[in-house]
mmCIF file of N, CA and C in Angstrom:
data_model
loop_
_atom_site.group_PDB
_atom_site.id
_atom_site.type_symbol
_atom_site.label_atom_id
_atom_site.label_comp_id
_atom_site.label_asym_id
_atom_site.label_seq_id
_atom_site.Cartn_x
_atom_site.Cartn_y
_atom_site.Cartn_z
ATOM 1 N N MET A 1369 -5.999 18.007 18.131
ATOM 2 C CA MET A 1369 -5.669 17.881 16.958
ATOM 3 C C MET A 1369 -5.015 16.646 16.651
ATOM 4 N N LEU A 1370 -5.181 15.755 15.448
ATOM 5 C CA LEU A 1370 -4.278 14.735 14.841
ATOM 6 C C LEU A 1370 -3.411 15.083 13.726
ATOM 7 N N ILE A 1371 -2.345 15.148 13.494
ATOM 8 C CA ILE A 1371 -2.071 15.534 12.200
ATOM 9 C C ILE A 1371 -1.199 14.156 11.970
ATOM 10 N N LYS A 1372 -1.295 13.391 10.851
ATOM 11 C CA LYS A 1372 -0.939 12.615 9.952
ATOM 12 C C LYS A 1372 0.333 12.977 8.957
ATOM 13 N N ILE A 1373 1.241 12.347 9.038
ATOM 14 C CA ILE A 1373 2.455 12.990 8.002
ATOM 15 C C ILE A 1373 2.894 11.720 7.337
ATOM 16 N N GLY A 1374 3.460 11.931 5.754
ATOM 17 C CA GLY A 1374 3.835 11.140 4.724
ATOM 18 C C GLY A 1374 5.312 11.697 4.300
ATOM 19 N N ALA A 1375 5.958 11.370 3.991
ATOM 20 C CA ALA A 1375 7.220 11.282 3.043
ATOM 21 C C ALA A 1375 7.508 10.766 2.656
ATOM 22 N N ARG A 1376 7.639 10.453 0.873
ATOM 23 C CA ARG A 1376 8.794 9.470 0.731
ATOM 24 C C ARG A 1376 9.957 8.775 1.035
ATOM 25 N N TYR A 1377 10.854 10.210 1.279
ATOM 26 C CA TYR A 1377 12.048 9.507 1.868
ATOM 27 C C TYR A 1377 11.685 10.133 3.313
ATOM 28 N N PRO A 1378 11.502 9.959 4.477
ATOM 29 C CA PRO A 1378 11.494 10.116 5.419
ATOM 30 C C PRO A 1378 13.082 10.243 6.291
ATOM 31 N N PHE A 1379 14.287 9.486 5.682
ATOM 32 C CA PHE A 1379 15.090 9.578 6.352
ATOM 33 C C PHE A 1379 15.665 10.700 5.634
ATOM 34 N N GLY A 1380 15.538 11.613 4.822
ATOM 35 C CA GLY A 1380 16.351 12.306 3.849
ATOM 36 C C GLY A 1380 16.215 13.793 4.128
ATOM 37 N N ALA A 1381 17.427 15.010 3.911
ATOM 38 C CA ALA A 1381 17.571 16.035 4.478
ATOM 39 C C ALA A 1381 15.919 16.971 4.715
ATOM 40 N N CYS A 1382 15.525 17.181 3.336
ATOM 41 C CA CYS A 1382 14.589 17.288 3.604
ATOM 42 C C CYS A 1382 13.445 17.043 4.218
ATOM 43 N N SER A 1383 13.151 15.976 4.581
ATOM 44 C CA SER A 1383 12.482 15.463 5.511
ATOM 45 C C SER A 1383 12.075 15.832 7.033
ATOM 46 N N TYR A 1384 14.191 16.076 7.394
ATOM 47 C CA TYR A 1384 14.216 16.573 8.831
ATOM 48 C C TYR A 1384 13.771 17.562 9.047
ATOM 49 N N TYR A 1385 13.919 18.339 7.818
ATOM 50 C CA TYR A 1385 13.739 19.822 7.818
ATOM 51 C C TYR A 1385 12.111 20.076 7.854
ATOM 52 N N ARG A 1386 10.892 19.601 6.859
ATOM 53 C CA ARG A 1386 10.149 20.141 6.243
ATOM 54 C C ARG A 1386 8.809 18.640 7.251
ATOM 55 N N SER A 1387 9.352 17.936 7.632
ATOM 56 C CA SER A 1387 8.700 16.630 8.205
ATOM 57 C C SER A 1387 8.389 16.442 9.337
ATOM 58 N N TYR A 1388 9.577 14.899 9.212
ATOM 59 C CA TYR A 1388 9.742 14.027 10.105
ATOM 60 C C TYR A 1388 10.215 15.063 11.172
ATOM 61 N N GLY A 1389 11.459 15.633 11.006
ATOM 62 C CA GLY A 1389 11.728 16.165 11.909
ATOM 63 C C GLY A 1389 11.639 17.373 12.357
ATOM 64 N N VAL A 1390 10.522 18.230 12.134
ATOM 65 C CA VAL A 1390 9.890 19.029 12.843
ATOM 66 C C VAL A 1390 8.757 18.767 13.315
ATOM 67 N N PHE A 1391 7.822 17.733 12.421
ATOM 68 C CA PHE A 1391 6.247 18.109 13.361
ATOM 69 C C PHE A 1391 6.115 17.528 14.407
ATOM 70 N N PRO A 1392 6.939 16.300 15.120
ATOM 71 C CA PRO A 1392 6.689 15.804 16.526
ATOM 72 C C PRO A 1392 7.034 16.931 17.406
ATOM 73 N N HIS A 1393 7.984 18.009 17.131
ATOM 74 C CA HIS A 1393 7.895 19.200 18.285
ATOM 75 C C HIS A 1393 6.849 19.914 18.055
ATOM 76 N N LEU A 1394 5.855 19.608 17.632
ATOM 77 C CA LEU A 1394 4.398 20.384 17.748
ATOM 78 C C LEU A 1394 4.148 19.763 19.129
ATOM 79 N N HIS A 1395 3.927 18.763 19.262
ATOM 80 C CA HIS A 1395 3.178 18.654 21.066
ATOM 81 C C HIS A 1395 4.625 18.967 21.671
ATOM 82 N N ARG A 1396 5.155 19.451 22.012
ATOM 83 C CA ARG A 1396 5.871 20.453 22.702
ATOM 84 C C ARG A 1396 5.212 21.841 22.933
ATOM 85 N N LEU A 1397 4.854 22.094 21.951
ATOM 86 C CA LEU A 1397 4.628 24.052 21.409
ATOM 87 C C LEU A 1397 2.764 24.010 22.228
ATOM 88 N N ASP A 1398 2.126 22.507 22.132
ATOM 89 C CA ASP A 1398 0.617 22.628 22.145
ATOM 90 C C ASP A 1398 0.572 20.870 22.502
ATOM 91 N N GLN A 1399 0.258 20.535 24.114
ATOM 92 C CA GLN A 1399 -0.019 19.593 23.983
ATOM 93 C C GLN A 1399 -1.760 19.018 23.472
ATOM 94 N N SER A 1400 -1.993 19.939 22.765
ATOM 95 C CA SER A 1400 -3.149 19.255 21.951
ATOM 96 C C SER A 1400 -3.059 18.501 20.840
ATOM 97 N N ILE A 1401 -1.781 18.836 19.967
ATOM 98 C CA ILE A 1401 -1.179 18.757 18.999
ATOM 99 C C ILE A 1401 -0.929 17.242 19.081
ATOM 100 N N LYS A 1402 -1.067 16.375 17.766
ATOM 101 C CA LYS A 1402 -0.459 14.850 18.149
ATOM 102 C C LYS A 1402 -0.048 14.783 17.084
ATOM 103 N N VAL A 1403 0.842 13.975 16.602
ATOM 104 C CA VAL A 1403 1.498 14.012 15.490
ATOM 105 C C VAL A 1403 2.101 11.862 14.921
ATOM 106 N N GLU A 1404 1.390 11.902 13.783
ATOM 107 C CA GLU A 1404 1.628 10.351 13.882
ATOM 108 C C GLU A 1404 2.414 10.275 12.305
ATOM 109 N N PRO A 1405 2.841 9.522 11.797
ATOM 110 C CA PRO A 1405 3.639 9.228 10.622
ATOM 111 C C PRO A 1405 2.770 8.004 10.085
ATOM 112 N N ILE A 1406 2.132 7.981 8.786
ATOM 113 C CA ILE A 1406 1.745 7.067 7.554
ATOM 114 C C ILE A 1406 2.597 6.409 7.262
ATOM 115 N N THR A 1407 2.861 4.895 8.093
ATOM 116 C CA THR A 1407 4.255 4.059 6.840
ATOM 117 C C THR A 1407 3.509 3.385 5.533
ATOM 118 N N LYS A 1408 2.061 3.390 5.314
ATOM 119 C CA LYS A 1408 1.685 2.743 3.985
ATOM 120 C C LYS A 1408 0.378 3.545 3.614
ATOM 121 N N ILE A 1409 0.102 3.193 2.084
ATOM 122 C CA ILE A 1409 -1.428 4.427 1.634
ATOM 123 C C ILE A 1409 -2.841 3.536 2.095
ATOM 124 N N ASP A 1410 -2.761 4.086 3.167
ATOM 125 C CA ASP A 1410 -3.881 2.963 3.358
ATOM 126 C C ASP A 1410 -5.465 3.481 4.390
ATOM 127 N N TRP A 1411 -6.180 3.255 4.148
ATOM 128 C CA TRP A 1411 -7.714 3.971 4.898
ATOM 129 C C TRP A 1411 -7.630 4.103 6.833
ATOM 130 N N THR A 1412 -6.664 3.042 6.950
ATOM 131 C CA THR A 1412 -7.219 2.921 8.508
ATOM 132 C C THR A 1412 -5.525 3.748 8.745
ATOM 133 N N TYR A 1413 -4.989 4.401 8.052
ATOM 134 C CA TYR A 1413 -3.761 5.064 8.265
ATOM 135 C C TYR A 1413 -3.985 7.019 8.638
ATOM 136 N N ILE A 1414 -5.439 6.955 7.322
ATOM 137 C CA ILE A 1414 -5.344 8.175 7.404
ATOM 138 C C ILE A 1414 -7.614 8.542 8.120
ATOM 139 N N ALA A 1415 -7.857 7.456 8.164
ATOM 140 C CA ALA A 1415 -9.025 7.831 8.836
ATOM 141 C C ALA A 1415 -8.647 8.141 10.250
ATOM 142 N N GLY A 1416 -9.622 9.151 11.272
ATOM 143 C CA GLY A 1416 -9.711 9.388 11.851
ATOM 144 C C GLY A 1416 -8.588 10.917 12.645
ATOM 145 N N ALA A 1417 -7.936 11.091 11.600
ATOM 146 C CA ALA A 1417 -6.936 12.091 11.586
ATOM 147 C C ALA A 1417 -7.631 13.961 11.144
ATOM 148 N N ASP A 1418 -7.281 15.085 11.576
ATOM 149 C CA ASP A 1418 -7.683 15.696 11.539
ATOM 150 C C ASP A 1418 -6.964 16.776 10.130
ATOM 151 N N ILE A 1419 -6.027 16.288 9.691
ATOM 152 C CA ILE A 1419 -4.785 16.400 8.744
ATOM 153 C C ILE A 1419 -4.192 15.752 8.382
ATOM 154 N N LEU A 1420 -3.832 15.616 6.583
ATOM 155 C CA LEU A 1420 -2.462 14.561 6.106
ATOM 156 C C LEU A 1420 -2.127 15.546 5.587
ATOM 157 N N TYR A 1421 -0.650 15.861 6.417
ATOM 158 C CA TYR A 1421 0.307 16.747 5.640
ATOM 159 C C TYR A 1421 1.326 15.621 4.671
ATOM 160 N N LEU A 1422 1.394 15.700 3.219
ATOM 161 C CA LEU A 1422 2.135 15.156 2.708
ATOM 162 C C LEU A 1422 3.232 15.937 2.317
ATOM 163 N N GLU A 1423 4.954 15.447 2.136
ATOM 164 C CA GLU A 1423 5.593 15.672 2.575
ATOM 165 C C GLU A 1423 5.784 15.538 0.421
ATOM 166 N N ARG A 1424 5.917 16.843 -0.765
ATOM 167 C CA ARG A 1424 6.583 16.517 -2.219
ATOM 168 C C ARG A 1424 5.164 15.227 -2.543
ATOM 169 N N PRO A 1425 4.049 15.515 -2.574
ATOM 170 C CA PRO A 1425 3.315 14.125 -3.116
ATOM 171 C C PRO A 1425 3.520 14.645 -4.817
ATOM 172 N N GLN A 1426 3.920 13.067 -5.022
ATOM 173 C CA GLN A 1426 4.895 12.897 -6.409
ATOM 174 C C GLN A 1426 4.165 12.141 -7.344
ATOM 175 N N ASP A 1427 4.117 11.214 -6.452
ATOM 176 C CA ASP A 1427 3.047 10.214 -7.256
ATOM 177 C C ASP A 1427 1.456 9.707 -7.477
ATOM 178 N N PRO A 1428 1.219 8.659 -8.133
ATOM 179 C CA PRO A 1428 -0.309 8.090 -7.990
ATOM 180 C C PRO A 1428 -0.844 7.577 -6.585
ATOM 181 N N GLU A 1429 0.381 7.072 -5.774
ATOM 182 C CA GLU A 1429 0.219 6.631 -4.727
ATOM 183 C C GLU A 1429 -0.181 8.078 -3.410
ATOM 184 N N TYR A 1430 0.523 9.148 -3.538
ATOM 185 C CA TYR A 1430 -0.325 10.474 -3.043
ATOM 186 C C TYR A 1430 -1.306 10.716 -3.283
ATOM 187 N N VAL A 1431 -1.557 10.446 -4.292
ATOM 188 C CA VAL A 1431 -2.952 10.835 -5.137
ATOM 189 C C VAL A 1431 -3.892 10.278 -4.376
ATOM 190 N N SER A 1432 -3.967 8.867 -4.129
ATOM 191 C CA SER A 1432 -4.861 8.028 -3.823
ATOM 192 C C SER A 1432 -5.121 8.379 -2.231
ATOM 193 N N ALA A 1433 -4.074 9.042 -1.530
ATOM 194 C CA ALA A 1433 -4.071 9.249 -0.203
ATOM 195 C C ALA A 1433 -4.933 10.622 -0.023
ATOM 196 N N MET A 1434 -4.361 11.168 -0.308
ATOM 197 C CA MET A 1434 -5.324 12.668 -1.056
ATOM 198 C C MET A 1434 -6.733 12.053 -1.022
ATOM 199 N N LYS A 1435 -7.075 11.037 -1.705
ATOM 200 C CA LYS A 1435 -8.776 10.835 -1.950
ATOM 201 C C LYS A 1435 -9.409 10.359 -0.904
ATOM 202 N N LEU A 1436 -8.429 9.552 -0.807
ATOM 203 C CA LEU A 1436 -9.131 8.866 0.781
ATOM 204 C C LEU A 1436 -9.372 9.683 2.045
ATOM 205 N N ALA A 1437 -8.004 10.705 2.249
ATOM 206 C CA ALA A 1437 -8.492 11.773 2.965
ATOM 207 C C ALA A 1437 -9.629 12.512 2.688
ATOM 208 N N LYS A 1438 -9.735 12.681 2.071
ATOM 209 C CA LYS A 1438 -11.425 13.456 1.542
ATOM 210 C C LYS A 1438 -12.424 13.122 1.498
ATOM 211 N N ASN A 1439 -12.440 11.580 1.385
ATOM 212 C CA ASN A 1439 -13.576 10.688 1.466
ATOM 213 C C ASN A 1439 -13.778 10.850 3.097
ATOM 214 N N PHE A 1440 -12.868 11.258 4.224
ATOM 215 C CA PHE A 1440 -13.335 10.998 5.289
ATOM 216 C C PHE A 1440 -12.732 12.498 6.121
ATOM 217 N N GLY A 1441 -13.149 12.911 4.856
ATOM 218 C CA GLY A 1441 -13.156 15.095 6.074
ATOM 219 C C GLY A 1441 -12.139 15.104 6.160
ATOM 220 N N VAL A 1442 -10.805 14.413 6.150
ATOM 221 C CA VAL A 1442 -9.688 14.977 6.494
ATOM 222 C C VAL A 1442 -9.233 16.069 5.629
ATOM 223 N N LYS A 1443 -8.448 17.634 6.127
ATOM 224 C CA LYS A 1443 -8.021 18.426 5.529
ATOM 225 C C LYS A 1443 -6.256 17.591 5.173
ATOM 226 N N THR A 1444 -6.226 18.136 3.779
ATOM 227 C CA THR A 1444 -4.760 17.630 3.138
ATOM 228 C C THR A 1444 -4.087 19.579 3.286
ATOM 229 N N TRP A 1445 -2.528 18.893 3.146
ATOM 230 C CA TRP A 1445 -1.820 20.120 3.181
ATOM 231 C C TRP A 1445 -0.533 19.260 2.691
ATOM 232 N N VAL A 1446 -0.148 20.024 1.772
ATOM 233 C CA VAL A 1446 0.997 19.676 0.498
ATOM 234 C C VAL A 1446 1.975 20.551 1.058
ATOM 235 N N ASP A 1447 3.518 20.015 1.102
ATOM 236 C CA ASP A 1447 4.529 21.088 0.916
ATOM 237 C C ASP A 1447 5.672 20.531 -0.084
ATOM 238 N N TYR A 1448 5.875 21.606 -1.024
ATOM 239 C CA TYR A 1448 6.861 21.599 -1.878
ATOM 240 C C TYR A 1448 7.896 21.974 -1.200
ATOM 241 N N ASP A 1449 9.327 22.123 -1.486
ATOM 242 C CA ASP A 1449 10.495 23.559 -1.487
ATOM 243 C C ASP A 1449 10.579 23.828 -2.620
ATOM 244 N N ASP A 1450 10.427 23.032 -3.715
ATOM 245 C CA ASP A 1450 11.133 23.296 -4.807
ATOM 246 C C ASP A 1450 10.250 23.911 -5.990
ATOM 247 N N ASP A 1451 10.282 24.095 -7.087
ATOM 248 C CA ASP A 1451 9.822 24.463 -8.343
ATOM 249 C C ASP A 1451 9.859 22.845 -9.435
ATOM 250 N N LEU A 1452 9.408 21.913 -9.240
ATOM 251 C CA LEU A 1452 9.631 20.740 -9.298
ATOM 252 C C LEU A 1452 9.380 20.696 -10.837
ATOM 253 N N PHE A 1453 8.807 21.426 -11.299
ATOM 254 C CA PHE A 1453 8.879 21.870 -12.887
ATOM 255 C C PHE A 1453 9.716 22.679 -13.718
ATOM 256 N N SER A 1454 10.251 23.010 -12.880
ATOM 257 C CA SER A 1454 11.119 23.796 -13.296
ATOM 258 C C SER A 1454 13.181 23.283 -12.874
ATOM 259 N N VAL A 1455 12.889 21.562 -13.088
ATOM 260 C CA VAL A 1455 14.002 21.106 -12.588
ATOM 261 C C VAL A 1455 15.355 21.447 -13.548
ATOM 262 N N PRO A 1456 16.584 21.889 -12.927
ATOM 263 C CA PRO A 1456 17.611 21.626 -14.123
ATOM 264 C C PRO A 1456 17.719 20.799 -14.665
ATOM 265 N N ASP A 1457 18.507 21.109 -16.018
ATOM 266 C CA ASP A 1457 18.960 19.842 -16.924
ATOM 267 C C ASP A 1457 19.780 19.262 -16.150
ATOM 268 N N TYR A 1458 21.371 19.756 -15.436
ATOM 269 C CA TYR A 1458 22.088 19.474 -14.636
ATOM 270 C C TYR A 1458 21.526 18.749 -13.640
ATOM 271 N N ASN A 1459 20.718 18.695 -12.659
ATOM 272 C CA ASN A 1459 19.869 18.193 -11.562
ATOM 273 C C ASN A 1459 19.756 16.713 -11.929
ATOM 274 N N GLN A 1460 20.113 15.748 -11.604
ATOM 275 C CA GLN A 1460 19.750 14.235 -11.846
ATOM 276 C C GLN A 1460 18.124 14.273 -11.676
ATOM 277 N N THR A 1461 17.670 14.556 -10.554
ATOM 278 C CA THR A 1461 16.196 14.723 -10.854
ATOM 279 C C THR A 1461 15.004 15.021 -11.915
ATOM 280 N N LYS A 1462 15.862 15.766 -12.713
ATOM 281 C CA LYS A 1462 14.885 16.149 -13.851
ATOM 282 C C LYS A 1462 14.114 15.330 -14.678
ATOM 283 N N ALA A 1463 14.890 13.930 -15.271
ATOM 284 C CA ALA A 1463 14.529 13.212 -15.615
ATOM 285 C C ALA A 1463 13.318 12.485 -14.978
ATOM 286 N N PHE A 1464 12.840 12.233 -13.592
ATOM 287 C CA PHE A 1464 12.468 11.668 -13.100
ATOM 288 C C PHE A 1464 11.222 12.507 -12.989
ATOM 289 N N TYR A 1465 11.293 13.983 -12.569
ATOM 290 C CA TYR A 1465 9.950 15.089 -12.391
ATOM 291 C C TYR A 1465 9.535 15.530 -13.668
ATOM 292 N N GLY A 1466 10.221 14.903 -14.837
ATOM 293 C CA GLY A 1466 9.586 15.709 -16.292
ATOM 294 C C GLY A 1466 8.746 14.365 -16.723
ATOM 295 N N LYS A 1467 8.697 13.919 -15.575
ATOM 296 C CA LYS A 1467 7.920 12.277 -16.573
ATOM 297 C C LYS A 1467 5.952 12.536 -16.216
ATOM 298 N N LYS A 1468 5.710 12.799 -17.714
ATOM 299 C CA LYS A 1468 3.971 13.066 -17.375
ATOM 300 C C LYS A 1468 3.707 12.681 -16.221
ATOM 301 N N GLU A 1469 3.189 10.910 -16.336
ATOM 302 C CA GLU A 1469 2.564 10.858 -14.721
ATOM 303 C C GLU A 1469 3.249 11.594 -13.550
ATOM 304 N N VAL A 1470 4.145 11.819 -13.695
ATOM 305 C CA VAL A 1470 4.544 12.517 -11.932
ATOM 306 C C VAL A 1470 4.077 13.895 -11.986
ATOM 307 N N ARG A 1471 4.380 14.785 -13.071
ATOM 308 C CA ARG A 1471 3.566 15.996 -13.364
ATOM 309 C C ARG A 1471 2.533 15.903 -13.303
ATOM 310 N N GLN A 1472 1.772 15.182 -13.862
ATOM 311 C CA GLN A 1472 -0.038 14.612 -13.247
ATOM 312 C C GLN A 1472 0.157 14.373 -11.374
ATOM 313 N N SER A 1473 0.372 13.674 -11.320
ATOM 314 C CA SER A 1473 0.088 13.685 -9.584
ATOM 315 C C SER A 1473 0.453 14.917 -9.059
ATOM 316 N N ILE A 1474 1.927 15.587 -9.387
ATOM 317 C CA ILE A 1474 1.794 16.980 -8.690
ATOM 318 C C ILE A 1474 0.725 17.393 -8.791
ATOM 319 N N ILE A 1475 0.381 17.875 -9.906
ATOM 320 C CA ILE A 1475 -0.900 19.056 -10.000
ATOM 321 C C ILE A 1475 -2.076 18.546 -9.637
ATOM 322 N N LYS A 1476 -2.198 17.114 -9.596
ATOM 323 C CA LYS A 1476 -3.538 16.892 -9.372
ATOM 324 C C LYS A 1476 -3.429 16.708 -7.306
ATOM 325 N N ALA A 1477 -2.413 16.377 -7.197
ATOM 326 C CA ALA A 1477 -2.250 16.474 -5.305
ATOM 327 C C ALA A 1477 -2.704 18.241 -5.483
ATOM 328 N N LEU A 1478 -1.963 19.471 -5.951
ATOM 329 C CA LEU A 1478 -1.953 20.664 -5.225
ATOM 330 C C LEU A 1478 -3.442 20.930 -5.494
ATOM 331 N N GLU A 1479 -4.249 20.715 -6.355
ATOM 332 C CA GLU A 1479 -5.639 20.552 -6.779
ATOM 333 C C GLU A 1479 -6.599 20.677 -5.813
ATOM 334 N N MET A 1480 -6.296 19.511 -4.978
ATOM 335 C CA MET A 1480 -6.477 18.787 -3.883
ATOM 336 C C MET A 1480 -6.708 19.124 -2.555
ATOM 337 N N ALA A 1481 -5.202 20.268 -2.050
ATOM 338 C CA ALA A 1481 -4.930 20.489 -1.018
ATOM 339 C C ALA A 1481 -5.747 21.495 -0.282
ATOM 340 N N ASP A 1482 -5.619 21.464 0.705
ATOM 341 C CA ASP A 1482 -6.850 22.632 1.623
ATOM 342 C C ASP A 1482 -5.947 23.873 1.810
#
């Protein structure tokens, strides 16, 4: 099984605990599992995967990746560690997650996820 993983901030704490820091260890648990990062949204990075895992897909680029995955028959898995529709006013990311295009991308990613 080949799992391709993508995260907007692969060096952040969220990625460490939920994607790039965790997924590579799956191979130790099961030798048949291979994990590869995607470094850009392109069909050549997605084709051939069994699963495309995206951490916090929040923009149209990730929605495009999910569409590519669907075209290749790749299952999609999304992970949101927070309710990004209820970011409190004091949080500096509220302005970003409050943008219409970001909210629409999150909704679309959730709708397309397997």
